[in-house]
């Protein structure tokens, strides 16, 4: 069975007398270990779909089954639990705690998971080593370069062994060279068996993914394997 089953999902917003169909009917299956890029013009529904995939929002109609869990019918509290357990988020703006060290930023999800301090620090240290930041554990975000901050965010996203990584414009705030470096890191993570869904406006960045899904007007316009996967190394 696919890791992600999205079946005829719709999401509408009602503003006064106006109804906006942000997602009309989206059907999408994603298998464990896939690396998918989600593209499409502004307003096509990418964020709405990512919010549903990330259990930050639920569909107005249709079904979402993640790792066998029927997410579409869940309450807020249940959603929060699924989110903490199943999803690792990477954002354009890094979303790190400014006053916390790399180690504390990365170990934070483990605090919510009730892991002991010793184990938290051990795991966070290893996670930082794995993204090439073993020598930056005590640095705060403003003592790191943009690329290093995004590496910290990637380490944090992976710390709970989530079933999917959702990366929303992860290179949006980075220069070209650093963007390529971060895509190399996502490649490595994919090679280790992780499932990655990436939203990007940039065709070059999307070409690192193995499958490209394009949206338009709340619908999937095309969905095909990437024949020309771009490799960093
Ligand atoms: P994208 O991420 O591709 O730019 P969005 O998912 O943000 O697209 O938006 C899809 C449509 O839904 C747009 O018409 C947008 O204005 C509308 N929309 C998104 N979020 C909301 C919201 N919270 N309330 C009302 N309309 C929204
Ligand atoms: P890059 O060339 O990769 O963009 P920077 O030039 O921003 O990186 O930073 C080079 C090194 O200096 C990095 O390893 C970073 O940890 C360190 N560094 C950058 N800014 C600061 C700072 N404000 N305080 C301490 N160390 C810093």
Coordinates of N, CA and C and ligand atoms in Angstrom, one line a residue:
X1 N 0.8 -1.2 0.0 CA 0.0 0.0 0.0 C 0.9 1.3 0.0
X2 N 0.5 2.3 -0.8 CA 1.3 3.5 -0.8 C 1.4 4.2 0.6
X3 N 2.4 4.9 0.9 CA 2.6 5.6 2.2 C 1.6 6.7 2.3
X4 N 1.4 7.4 1.2 CA 0.4 8.5 1.2 C -0.7 8.2 0.2
X5 N -1.9 8.2 0.6 CA -3.1 8.1 -0.3 C -3.9 9.3 -0.1
X6 N -4.0 10.1 -1.2 CA -4.9 11.3 -1.2 C -5.9 11.0 -2.3
X7 N -7.2 10.9 -1.8 CA -8.2 10.5 -2.7 C -9.3 11.5 -2.9
X8 N -9.4 12.1 -4.1 CA -10.5 13.1 -4.4 C -10.6 14.2 -3.3
X9 N -9.5 14.7 -2.9 CA -9.4 15.7 -1.8 C -9.8 17.0 -2.4
X10 N -10.7 17.7 -1.7 CA -11.1 19.1 -1.9 C -10.9 19.9 -0.7
X11 N -10.6 21.2 -0.9 CA -10.5 22.1 0.3 C -11.1 23.4 -0.2
X12 N -12.1 23.8 0.5 CA -12.7 25.1 0.1 C -12.6 26.1 1.2
X13 N -12.5 27.4 0.9 CA -12.5 28.4 1.9 C -13.8 29.3 1.7
X14 N -14.5 29.5 2.7 CA -15.7 30.4 2.6 C -15.3 31.7 3.2
X15 N -15.4 32.8 2.4 CA -15.1 34.1 2.9 C -16.4 34.9 2.6
X16 N -17.2 35.2 3.6 CA -18.5 35.9 3.4 C -19.3 35.1 2.5
X17 N -19.7 35.7 1.3 CA -20.6 35.0 0.4 C -19.8 34.3 -0.7
X18 N -18.4 34.4 -0.6 CA -17.6 33.8 -1.6 C -17.0 32.5 -1.2
X19 N -17.0 31.5 -2.1 CA -16.4 30.2 -1.9 C -15.2 30.1 -2.8
X20 N -14.1 29.8 -2.2 CA -12.8 29.6 -3.0 C -12.5 28.1 -2.9
X21 N -12.5 27.5 -4.1 CA -12.1 26.1 -4.1 C -10.6 26.0 -4.3
X22 N -9.8 26.0 -3.2 CA -8.4 26.0 -3.3 C -7.9 24.7 -3.9
X23 N -8.5 23.6 -3.4 CA -8.3 22.3 -4.1 C -9.7 21.8 -4.6
X24 N -9.8 21.4 -5.8 CA -11.0 21.0 -6.4 C -11.2 19.5 -6.1
X25 N -10.4 18.7 -6.7 CA -10.4 17.2 -6.5 C -9.0 16.7 -6.8
X26 N -8.2 16.4 -5.8 CA -6.9 16.0 -6.0 C -6.7 14.5 -5.6
X27 N -6.2 13.7 -6.5 CA -5.9 12.3 -6.2 C -4.5 12.0 -6.4
X28 N -3.8 11.5 -5.4 CA -2.3 11.4 -5.5 C -1.9 10.3 -4.5
X29 N -1.1 9.3 -5.1 CA -0.5 8.3 -4.2 C 1.0 8.5 -4.2
X30 N 1.6 8.4 -3.1 CA 3.1 8.5 -3.0 C 3.6 7.3 -2.2
X31 N 4.6 6.6 -2.8 CA 5.2 5.4 -2.1 C 6.3 5.8 -1.2
X32 N 6.6 4.9 -0.3 CA 7.7 5.1 0.6 C 9.0 5.2 -0.2
X33 N 9.8 6.2 0.1 CA 11.1 6.4 -0.5 C 11.1 7.3 -1.8
X34 N 9.9 7.8 -2.1 CA 9.8 8.7 -3.3 C 10.4 10.1 -3.0
X35 N 10.9 10.7 -4.0 CA 11.3 12.1 -3.9 C 10.5 12.9 -4.9
X36 N 9.5 13.7 -4.4 CA 8.6 14.3 -5.3 C 8.7 15.8 -5.2
X37 N 8.7 16.5 -6.4 CA 8.6 18.0 -6.4 C 7.2 18.4 -6.8
X38 N 6.7 19.3 -6.0 CA 5.4 19.9 -6.3 C 5.5 21.3 -6.8
X39 N 5.1 21.5 -8.0 CA 5.2 22.8 -8.7 C 3.9 23.4 -9.1
X40 N 3.9 24.6 -9.6 CA 2.7 25.2 -10.0 C 2.7 26.7 -9.7
X41 N 1.9 27.5 -10.5 CA 1.9 28.9 -10.3 C 1.3 29.3 -8.9
X42 N 1.6 30.5 -8.5 CA 1.0 31.1 -7.3 C -0.5 31.0 -7.3
X43 N -1.1 30.5 -6.2 CA -2.5 30.3 -6.1 C -3.1 29.0 -6.7
X44 N -2.2 28.1 -7.1 CA -2.7 26.9 -7.7 C -3.0 25.8 -6.7
X45 N -2.7 26.0 -5.4 CA -3.1 25.1 -4.3 C -2.0 24.4 -3.7
X46 N -0.8 24.7 -4.0 CA 0.4 24.0 -3.4 C 0.4 24.0 -1.9
X47 N 0.3 25.2 -1.3 CA 0.3 25.4 0.1 C -0.8 24.7 0.8
X48 N -2.0 24.8 0.2 CA -3.2 24.1 0.7 C -2.9 22.6 0.8
X49 N -2.4 22.0 -0.3 CA -2.1 20.6 -0.3 C -1.0 20.2 0.7
X50 N 0.1 21.1 0.8 CA 1.1 20.8 1.7 C 0.6 20.8 3.2
X51 N -0.3 21.8 3.4 CA -0.9 21.9 4.8 C -1.7 20.6 5.1
X52 N -2.4 20.1 4.1 CA -3.1 18.9 4.4 C -2.1 17.7 4.6
X53 N -1.1 17.6 3.7 CA -0.1 16.5 3.8 C 0.5 16.6 5.1
X54 N 0.8 17.8 5.6 CA 1.5 18.0 6.9 C 0.6 17.9 8.1
X55 N -0.6 17.6 7.9 CA -1.6 17.5 9.0 C -1.8 18.8 9.8
X56 N -1.6 19.9 9.1 CA -1.8 21.2 9.7 C -3.3 21.6 9.4
X57 N -3.9 20.9 8.4 CA -5.2 21.2 8.0 C -5.9 19.9 7.5
X58 N -7.2 19.9 7.4 CA -7.9 18.7 6.9 C -8.7 19.0 5.7
X59 N -9.0 18.0 4.9 CA -9.8 18.3 3.6 C -11.2 18.6 4.0
X60 N -11.9 19.4 3.1 CA -13.3 19.6 3.2 C -14.1 18.4 2.6
X61 N -13.4 17.7 1.7 CA -14.0 16.4 1.2 C -12.8 15.5 0.8
X62 N -13.2 14.2 0.6 CA -12.2 13.3 0.2 C -11.4 12.7 1.4
X63 N -10.4 11.9 1.0 CA -9.7 11.1 2.0 C -8.2 11.3 2.0
X64 N -7.6 11.3 3.2 CA -6.1 11.3 3.3 C -5.7 10.2 4.3
X65 N -5.0 9.3 3.7 CA -4.5 8.2 4.6 C -2.9 8.2 4.6
X66 N -2.3 8.5 5.7 CA -0.9 8.6 5.8 C -0.4 7.4 6.7
X67 N 0.5 6.6 6.1 CA 1.1 5.5 6.8 C 0.0 4.6 7.5
X68 N -1.1 4.4 6.8 CA -2.2 3.6 7.3 C -3.2 4.4 8.3
X69 N -2.9 5.6 8.5 CA -3.7 6.4 9.5 C -4.7 7.3 8.7
X70 N -6.0 7.1 9.0 CA -7.0 7.9 8.3 C -7.0 9.3 8.9
X71 N -6.3 10.2 8.3 CA -6.1 11.6 8.8 C -7.3 12.5 8.6
X72 N -8.0 12.2 7.6 CA -9.1 13.2 7.2 C -10.2 13.3 8.3
X73 N -10.3 12.3 9.1 CA -11.4 12.4 10.1 C -10.9 12.7 11.5
X74 N -9.7 13.2 11.6 CA -9.1 13.4 13.0 C -9.5 14.8 13.6
X75 N -9.4 14.8 15.0 CA -9.5 16.0 15.7 C -8.2 16.7 15.8
X76 N -8.2 18.0 16.2 CA -7.0 18.8 16.3 C -5.9 18.1 17.1
X77 N -6.3 17.5 18.3 CA -5.3 16.9 19.1 C -4.7 15.6 18.5
X78 N -5.5 14.9 17.9 CA -5.0 13.7 17.2 C -4.1 14.1 16.0
X79 N -4.5 15.1 15.3 CA -3.7 15.6 14.2 C -2.3 16.1 14.7
X80 N -2.3 16.8 15.8 CA -1.0 17.2 16.4 C -0.1 16.1 16.7
X81 N -0.6 15.0 17.2 CA 0.1 13.8 17.5 C 0.7 13.1 16.2
X82 N -0.1 13.0 15.2 CA 0.3 12.5 14.0 C 1.5 13.3 13.4
X83 N 1.3 14.6 13.4 CA 2.2 15.6 12.9 C 3.6 15.4 13.6
X84 N 3.6 15.3 14.9 CA 4.9 15.2 15.7 C 5.6 13.8 15.3
X85 N 4.8 12.8 15.1 CA 5.3 11.5 14.9 C 5.7 11.2 13.5
X86 N 4.9 11.7 12.5 CA 5.1 11.2 11.2 C 5.7 12.2 10.2
X87 N 5.8 13.5 10.6 CA 6.2 14.6 9.7 C 7.4 15.4 10.1
X88 N 8.4 15.5 9.2 CA 9.5 16.5 9.4 C 9.3 17.6 8.5
X89 N 9.3 18.8 9.0 CA 9.1 20.0 8.2 C 10.4 20.8 8.0
X90 N 10.6 21.2 6.8 CA 11.7 22.2 6.5 C 11.1 23.4 5.7
X91 N 11.4 24.6 6.3 CA 10.8 25.8 5.7 C 11.8 26.7 5.0
X92 N 11.2 27.5 4.2 CA 12.1 28.6 3.5 C 12.8 29.4 4.5
X93 N 12.1 29.8 5.6 CA 12.7 30.7 6.6 C 13.3 30.0 7.8
X94 N 13.6 28.7 7.6 CA 14.4 27.9 8.6 C 13.6 27.6 9.9
X95 N 12.9 28.7 10.4 CA 12.1 28.5 11.7 C 12.8 27.9 12.8
X96 N 14.0 28.4 13.1 CA 14.8 28.0 14.2 C 14.6 28.9 15.4
X97 N 14.7 28.4 16.6 CA 14.7 29.3 17.8 C 15.9 30.1 17.8
X98 N 15.8 31.5 17.8 CA 17.0 32.3 17.6 C 18.0 32.3 18.8
X99 N 17.5 32.0 20.0 CA 18.3 32.0 21.2 C 18.9 30.7 21.6
X100 N 18.5 29.7 20.8 CA 18.9 28.3 21.2 C 20.0 27.8 20.3
X101 N 20.9 27.0 20.8 CA 22.0 26.4 20.1 C 21.5 25.5 19.0
X102 N 22.4 25.1 18.1 CA 22.0 24.1 17.1 C 21.5 22.8 17.8
X103 N 22.3 22.4 18.8 CA 21.9 21.2 19.5 C 20.5 21.3 20.1
X104 N 20.2 22.4 20.7 CA 18.9 22.5 21.4 C 17.8 22.6 20.3
X105 N 18.0 23.3 19.2 CA 17.1 23.4 18.1 C 16.7 22.0 17.6
X106 N 17.8 21.2 17.4 CA 17.6 19.9 16.8 C 16.9 18.9 17.8
X107 N 17.2 19.1 19.1 CA 16.6 18.1 20.0 C 15.2 18.5 20.5
X108 N 14.7 19.7 20.1 CA 13.4 20.1 20.6 C 12.3 19.2 20.3
X109 N 12.2 18.6 19.1 CA 11.1 17.6 18.8 C 11.1 16.4 19.8
X110 N 12.3 16.1 20.3 CA 12.4 15.0 21.2 C 11.9 15.3 22.6
X111 N 11.9 16.6 23.0 CA 11.4 17.1 24.2 C 9.9 16.7 24.2
X112 N 9.2 17.1 23.1 CA 7.8 16.8 23.0 C 7.5 15.3 23.0
X113 N 8.5 14.5 22.5 CA 8.3 13.1 22.4 C 8.7 12.4 23.8
X114 N 9.1 13.2 24.8 CA 9.4 12.6 26.1 C 10.7 11.9 26.2
X115 N 11.7 12.2 25.4 CA 13.0 11.5 25.4 C 13.8 12.1 26.5
X116 N 14.6 11.3 27.2 CA 15.5 11.9 28.3 C 16.5 12.8 27.7
X117 N 17.0 13.7 28.6 CA 18.0 14.7 28.1 C 19.3 14.1 27.5
X118 N 19.8 13.1 28.2 CA 21.0 12.5 27.7 C 20.8 11.9 26.3
X119 N 19.7 11.2 26.1 CA 19.5 10.6 24.8 C 19.2 11.7 23.8
X120 N 18.5 12.7 24.2 CA 18.2 13.8 23.3 C 19.5 14.4 22.7
X121 N 20.4 14.7 23.7 CA 21.7 15.3 23.2 C 22.5 14.4 22.4
X122 N 22.5 13.1 22.7 CA 23.3 12.2 21.9 C 22.7 12.1 20.5
X123 N 21.4 12.0 20.4 CA 20.8 11.9 19.1 C 20.9 13.2 18.3
X124 N 20.8 14.3 18.9 CA 20.9 15.6 18.2 C 22.3 15.8 17.7
X125 N 23.3 15.4 18.6 CA 24.7 15.5 18.2 C 24.9 14.7 16.9
X126 N 24.5 13.5 16.9 CA 24.6 12.6 15.7 C 24.0 13.2 14.5
X127 N 22.7 13.7 14.7 CA 22.0 14.3 13.6 C 22.7 15.4 13.0
X128 N 23.4 16.3 13.9 CA 24.1 17.4 13.4 C 25.4 16.9 12.6
X129 N 26.0 15.9 13.2 CA 27.2 15.3 12.5 C 26.8 14.8 11.1
X130 N 25.6 14.2 11.0 CA 25.1 13.7 9.7 C 24.9 14.7 8.7
X131 N 24.6 15.9 9.1 CA 24.5 17.0 8.1 C 25.7 17.9 8.0
X132 N 26.8 17.4 8.6 CA 28.1 18.1 8.4 C 28.3 19.2 9.4
X133 N 27.6 19.2 10.5 CA 27.7 20.3 11.5 C 28.1 19.9 12.9
X134 N 28.9 18.8 12.9 CA 29.4 18.3 14.2 C 30.2 19.4 14.9
X135 N 30.8 20.3 14.2 CA 31.6 21.4 14.8 C 30.8 22.7 15.0
X136 N 29.5 22.6 14.9 CA 28.7 23.8 15.1 C 27.5 23.6 16.1
X137 N 27.7 22.6 17.0 CA 26.6 22.3 17.9 C 26.2 23.4 18.9
X138 N 27.2 24.2 19.3 CA 26.9 25.2 20.3 C 26.6 26.6 19.6
X139 N 26.6 26.7 18.3 CA 26.4 27.9 17.6 C 24.9 28.2 17.6
X140 N 24.5 29.5 17.8 CA 23.1 29.9 17.6 C 22.9 30.3 16.2
X141 N 21.6 30.3 15.7 CA 21.3 30.6 14.3 C 22.1 31.8 13.7
X142 N 22.2 32.9 14.5 CA 22.8 34.1 13.9 C 24.3 34.0 13.8
X143 N 24.9 32.9 14.3 CA 26.3 32.6 14.2 C 26.6 31.6 13.0
X144 N 25.5 31.3 12.3 CA 25.7 30.3 11.2 C 25.3 31.0 9.9
X145 N 25.9 30.5 8.8 CA 25.5 30.9 7.5 C 24.1 30.4 7.1
X146 N 23.5 30.9 6.1 CA 22.1 30.5 5.7 C 22.1 29.0 5.4
X147 N 23.1 28.5 4.7 CA 23.2 27.1 4.4 C 23.3 26.2 5.6
X148 N 24.1 26.7 6.6 CA 24.2 26.0 7.8 C 22.9 26.0 8.6
X149 N 22.2 27.1 8.6 CA 20.9 27.2 9.3 C 19.9 26.1 8.7
X150 N 19.9 26.0 7.4 CA 19.0 25.1 6.7 C 19.5 23.7 7.1
X151 N 20.8 23.4 7.2 CA 21.2 22.1 7.6 C 20.7 21.7 9.0
X152 N 20.7 22.7 9.9 CA 20.2 22.5 11.3 C 18.7 22.2 11.2
X153 N 18.0 22.9 10.3 CA 16.5 22.6 10.1 C 16.3 21.2 9.6
X154 N 17.2 20.8 8.7 CA 17.0 19.4 8.1 C 17.3 18.4 9.2
X155 N 18.3 18.6 10.0 CA 18.6 17.7 11.1 C 17.4 17.6 12.1
X156 N 16.8 18.8 12.4 CA 15.7 18.8 13.3 C 14.5 18.0 12.6
X157 N 14.3 18.2 11.3 CA 13.2 17.5 10.6 C 13.4 16.0 10.7
X158 N 14.6 15.5 10.8 CA 14.9 14.1 10.7 C 15.0 13.4 12.1
X159 N 15.0 14.2 13.1 CA 15.4 13.7 14.4 C 14.4 12.6 15.0
X160 N 13.2 12.7 14.6 CA 12.1 11.8 15.1 C 11.9 10.6 14.1
X161 N 12.8 10.4 13.1 CA 12.5 9.4 12.1 C 11.1 9.5 11.5
X162 N 10.8 10.7 11.0 CA 9.4 10.8 10.5 C 9.2 9.9 9.2
X163 N 7.9 9.7 8.9 CA 7.7 8.9 7.7 C 7.8 9.8 6.4
X164 N 7.5 11.1 6.5 CA 7.8 12.0 5.4 C 8.4 13.3 5.8
X165 N 9.2 13.8 4.9 CA 9.9 15.1 5.0 C 9.1 16.0 4.0
X166 N 8.6 17.1 4.6 CA 7.9 18.1 3.7 C 8.8 19.4 3.7
X167 N 9.3 19.7 2.5 CA 10.2 20.8 2.4 C 9.5 21.9 1.5
X168 N 9.2 23.0 2.2 CA 8.5 24.1 1.5 C 9.4 25.2 1.1
X169 N 9.8 25.2 -0.2 CA 10.8 26.2 -0.7 C 12.0 26.2 0.1
X170 N 12.7 25.1 0.4 CA 13.8 25.1 1.3 C 15.0 25.9 0.8
X171 N 15.0 26.2 -0.5 CA 16.2 26.9 -1.0 C 15.8 28.4 -1.3
X172 N 14.6 28.8 -0.9 CA 14.0 30.1 -1.3 C 14.8 31.2 -0.8
X173 N 15.6 31.0 0.4 CA 16.3 32.1 1.0 C 17.8 31.9 0.8
X174 N 18.2 31.1 -0.1 CA 19.6 30.7 -0.3 C 20.2 31.1 -1.6
X175 N 21.5 31.4 -1.7 CA 22.1 31.7 -3.0 C 22.2 30.4 -3.8
X176 N 22.6 30.6 -5.1 CA 22.6 29.4 -5.9 C 23.5 28.3 -5.4
X177 N 24.7 28.7 -5.1 CA 25.7 27.7 -4.6 C 25.2 26.9 -3.4
X178 N 24.6 27.7 -2.4 CA 24.1 27.1 -1.2 C 22.9 26.2 -1.5
X179 N 22.1 26.7 -2.4 CA 20.9 25.9 -2.8 C 21.3 24.5 -3.3
X180 N 22.3 24.5 -4.1 CA 22.7 23.2 -4.7 C 23.2 22.3 -3.6
X181 N 23.9 22.9 -2.6 CA 24.5 22.2 -1.5 C 23.3 21.6 -0.7
X182 N 22.3 22.3 -0.4 CA 21.1 21.8 0.3 C 20.4 20.7 -0.5
X183 N 20.3 20.9 -1.8 CA 19.7 19.8 -2.6 C 20.5 18.5 -2.5
X184 N 21.9 18.7 -2.4 CA 22.8 17.5 -2.3 C 22.4 16.8 -1.0
X185 N 22.2 17.6 0.1 CA 21.8 17.0 1.4 C 20.5 16.3 1.3
X186 N 19.5 16.9 0.6 CA 18.2 16.2 0.4 C 18.4 14.9 -0.4
X187 N 19.3 14.9 -1.4 CA 19.6 13.7 -2.2 C 20.1 12.6 -1.3
X188 N 21.1 13.0 -0.4 CA 21.6 12.0 0.6 C 20.5 11.4 1.4
X189 N 19.6 12.2 1.9 CA 18.6 11.8 2.8 C 17.6 10.9 2.1
X190 N 17.4 11.2 0.8 CA 16.5 10.4 0.0 C 17.2 9.0 -0.2
X191 N 18.5 9.0 -0.5 CA 19.2 7.7 -0.7 C 19.2 6.8 0.5
X192 N 19.0 7.4 1.7 CA 18.9 6.6 2.9 C 17.5 6.0 3.1
X193 N 16.6 6.3 2.1 CA 15.3 5.7 2.2 C 14.2 6.6 2.6
X194 N 14.5 7.9 2.9 CA 13.4 8.8 3.3 C 12.5 9.2 2.1
X195 N 11.3 9.5 2.5 CA 10.3 10.0 1.5 C 10.3 11.6 1.6
X196 N 10.5 12.2 0.5 CA 10.6 13.7 0.5 C 9.6 14.3 -0.5
X197 N 8.8 15.3 0.0 CA 8.0 16.1 -0.9 C 8.5 17.5 -0.8
X198 N 8.8 18.1 -1.9 CA 9.4 19.4 -2.0 C 8.5 20.3 -2.8
X199 N 8.2 21.5 -2.3 CA 7.6 22.5 -3.1 C 8.6 23.5 -3.5
X200 N 8.6 23.8 -4.8 CA 9.6 24.8 -5.3 C 9.0 25.5 -6.5
X201 N 9.4 26.8 -6.7 CA 9.1 27.6 -7.9 C 10.1 27.3 -9.0
X202 N 11.3 26.9 -8.5 CA 12.4 26.8 -9.4 C 12.6 25.5 -10.2
X203 N 12.5 25.6 -11.5 CA 12.6 24.4 -12.3 C 13.9 23.6 -12.1
X204 N 15.0 24.4 -11.9 CA 16.3 23.8 -11.6 C 16.3 22.9 -10.4
X205 N 15.7 23.4 -9.3 CA 15.6 22.8 -8.0 C 14.7 21.5 -8.2
X206 N 13.6 21.7 -8.9 CA 12.7 20.6 -9.0 C 13.3 19.4 -9.8
X207 N 14.3 19.7 -10.6 CA 14.9 18.6 -11.4 C 15.8 17.7 -10.6
X208 N 16.0 18.0 -9.3 CA 16.6 17.0 -8.4 C 15.7 15.9 -7.9
X209 N 14.4 16.2 -8.1 CA 13.4 15.2 -7.6 C 13.2 14.1 -8.6
X210 N 12.7 13.0 -8.2 CA 12.5 11.8 -9.1 C 11.1 11.8 -9.8
X211 N 10.2 12.7 -9.3 CA 8.9 12.7 -9.8 C 8.4 14.2 -9.7
X212 N 7.8 14.7 -10.7 CA 7.3 16.1 -10.7 C 5.8 16.1 -10.9
X213 N 5.2 16.7 -9.9 CA 3.7 16.9 -9.9 C 3.5 18.4 -10.1
X214 N 2.7 18.7 -11.1 CA 2.4 20.2 -11.4 C 0.9 20.4 -11.1
X215 N 0.7 21.5 -10.4 CA -0.7 21.9 -10.1 C -1.1 23.1 -10.9
X216 N -2.5 23.2 -11.1 CA -3.0 24.4 -11.7 C -4.5 24.5 -11.2
X217 N -4.9 25.7 -10.7 CA -6.3 25.9 -10.4 C -6.9 24.8 -9.5
X218 N -6.2 24.4 -8.5 CA -6.7 23.4 -7.5 C -6.8 22.0 -8.1
X219 N -6.1 21.7 -9.2 CA -6.1 20.4 -9.8 C -4.7 20.0 -10.1
X220 N -4.4 18.7 -10.2 CA -3.1 18.2 -10.7 C -3.2 18.3 -12.2
X221 N -2.2 19.0 -12.7 CA -2.2 19.2 -14.2 C -1.3 18.1 -14.8
X222 N -0.2 17.8 -14.2 CA 0.6 16.7 -14.7 C 1.3 16.0 -13.6
X223 N 1.7 14.8 -13.8 CA 2.4 14.0 -12.7 C 3.2 12.9 -13.5
X224 N 4.5 13.1 -13.5 CA 5.4 12.2 -14.3 C 6.7 12.0 -13.6
X225 N 7.3 10.8 -13.9 CA 8.7 10.6 -13.4 C 9.7 11.5 -14.1
X226 N 10.7 12.0 -13.4 CA 11.7 12.9 -13.9 C 12.7 12.1 -14.6
X227 N 12.8 12.3 -16.0 CA 13.7 11.5 -16.8 C 15.2 12.0 -16.7
X228 N 15.3 13.2 -16.2 CA 16.6 13.9 -16.3 C 17.0 14.3 -14.9
X229 N 17.1 13.4 -14.0 CA 17.3 13.8 -12.6 C 18.7 14.4 -12.5
X230 N 18.8 15.6 -11.9 CA 20.0 16.3 -11.7 C 20.7 15.9 -10.4
X231 N 21.9 15.6 -10.5 CA 22.7 15.1 -9.4 C 23.6 16.2 -8.9
X232 N 23.8 16.4 -7.6 CA 24.8 17.4 -7.2 C 26.2 16.8 -7.2
X233 N 26.4 15.6 -6.8 CA 27.8 15.1 -6.7 C 28.2 14.3 -7.9
Ligands
LIG1 P1 -0.1 28.3 -3.8 O1 0.5 27.7 -2.6 O2 0.0 27.4 -5.0 O3 0.2 29.7 -4.1 P2 -2.5 28.3 -2.1 O4 -2.8 26.9 -1.7 O5 -1.9 29.2 -1.1 O6 -1.7 28.3 -3.5 O7 -3.9 29.0 -2.5 C1 -4.9 28.4 -3.3 C2 -6.1 29.3 -3.4 O8 -6.7 29.3 -2.1 C3 -5.8 30.7 -3.7 O9 -6.9 31.3 -4.5 C4 -5.8 31.4 -2.3 O10 -6.1 32.7 -2.4 C5 -6.8 30.6 -1.6 N1 -6.5 30.5 -0.1 C6 -5.4 29.9 0.4 N2 -5.5 29.9 1.8 C7 -6.6 30.6 2.1 C8 -7.2 30.9 3.3 N3 -6.7 30.7 4.5 N4 -8.4 31.6 3.3 C9 -9.0 31.9 2.1 N5 -8.4 31.6 0.9 C10 -7.3 30.9 0.9
LIG2 P1 29.3 30.7 3.8 O1 30.6 31.2 3.1 O2 29.2 29.2 3.8 O3 28.1 31.4 3.3 P2 29.7 32.4 6.0 O4 30.7 33.2 5.3 O5 28.4 33.0 6.4 O6 29.5 31.0 5.3 O7 30.3 31.9 7.4 C1 31.6 31.3 7.4 C2 31.8 30.7 8.8 O8 31.8 31.6 9.8 C3 30.7 29.7 9.1 O9 31.3 28.4 9.4 C4 30.0 30.3 10.3 O10 29.7 29.3 11.3 C5 30.9 31.3 10.8 N1 30.1 32.5 11.1 C6 29.4 33.2 10.3 N2 28.8 34.3 10.9 C7 29.2 34.2 12.2 C8 28.9 35.0 13.4 N3 28.1 36.1 13.3 N4 29.4 34.6 14.5 C9 30.2 33.5 14.6 N5 30.5 32.7 13.5 C10 30.0 33.1 12.3

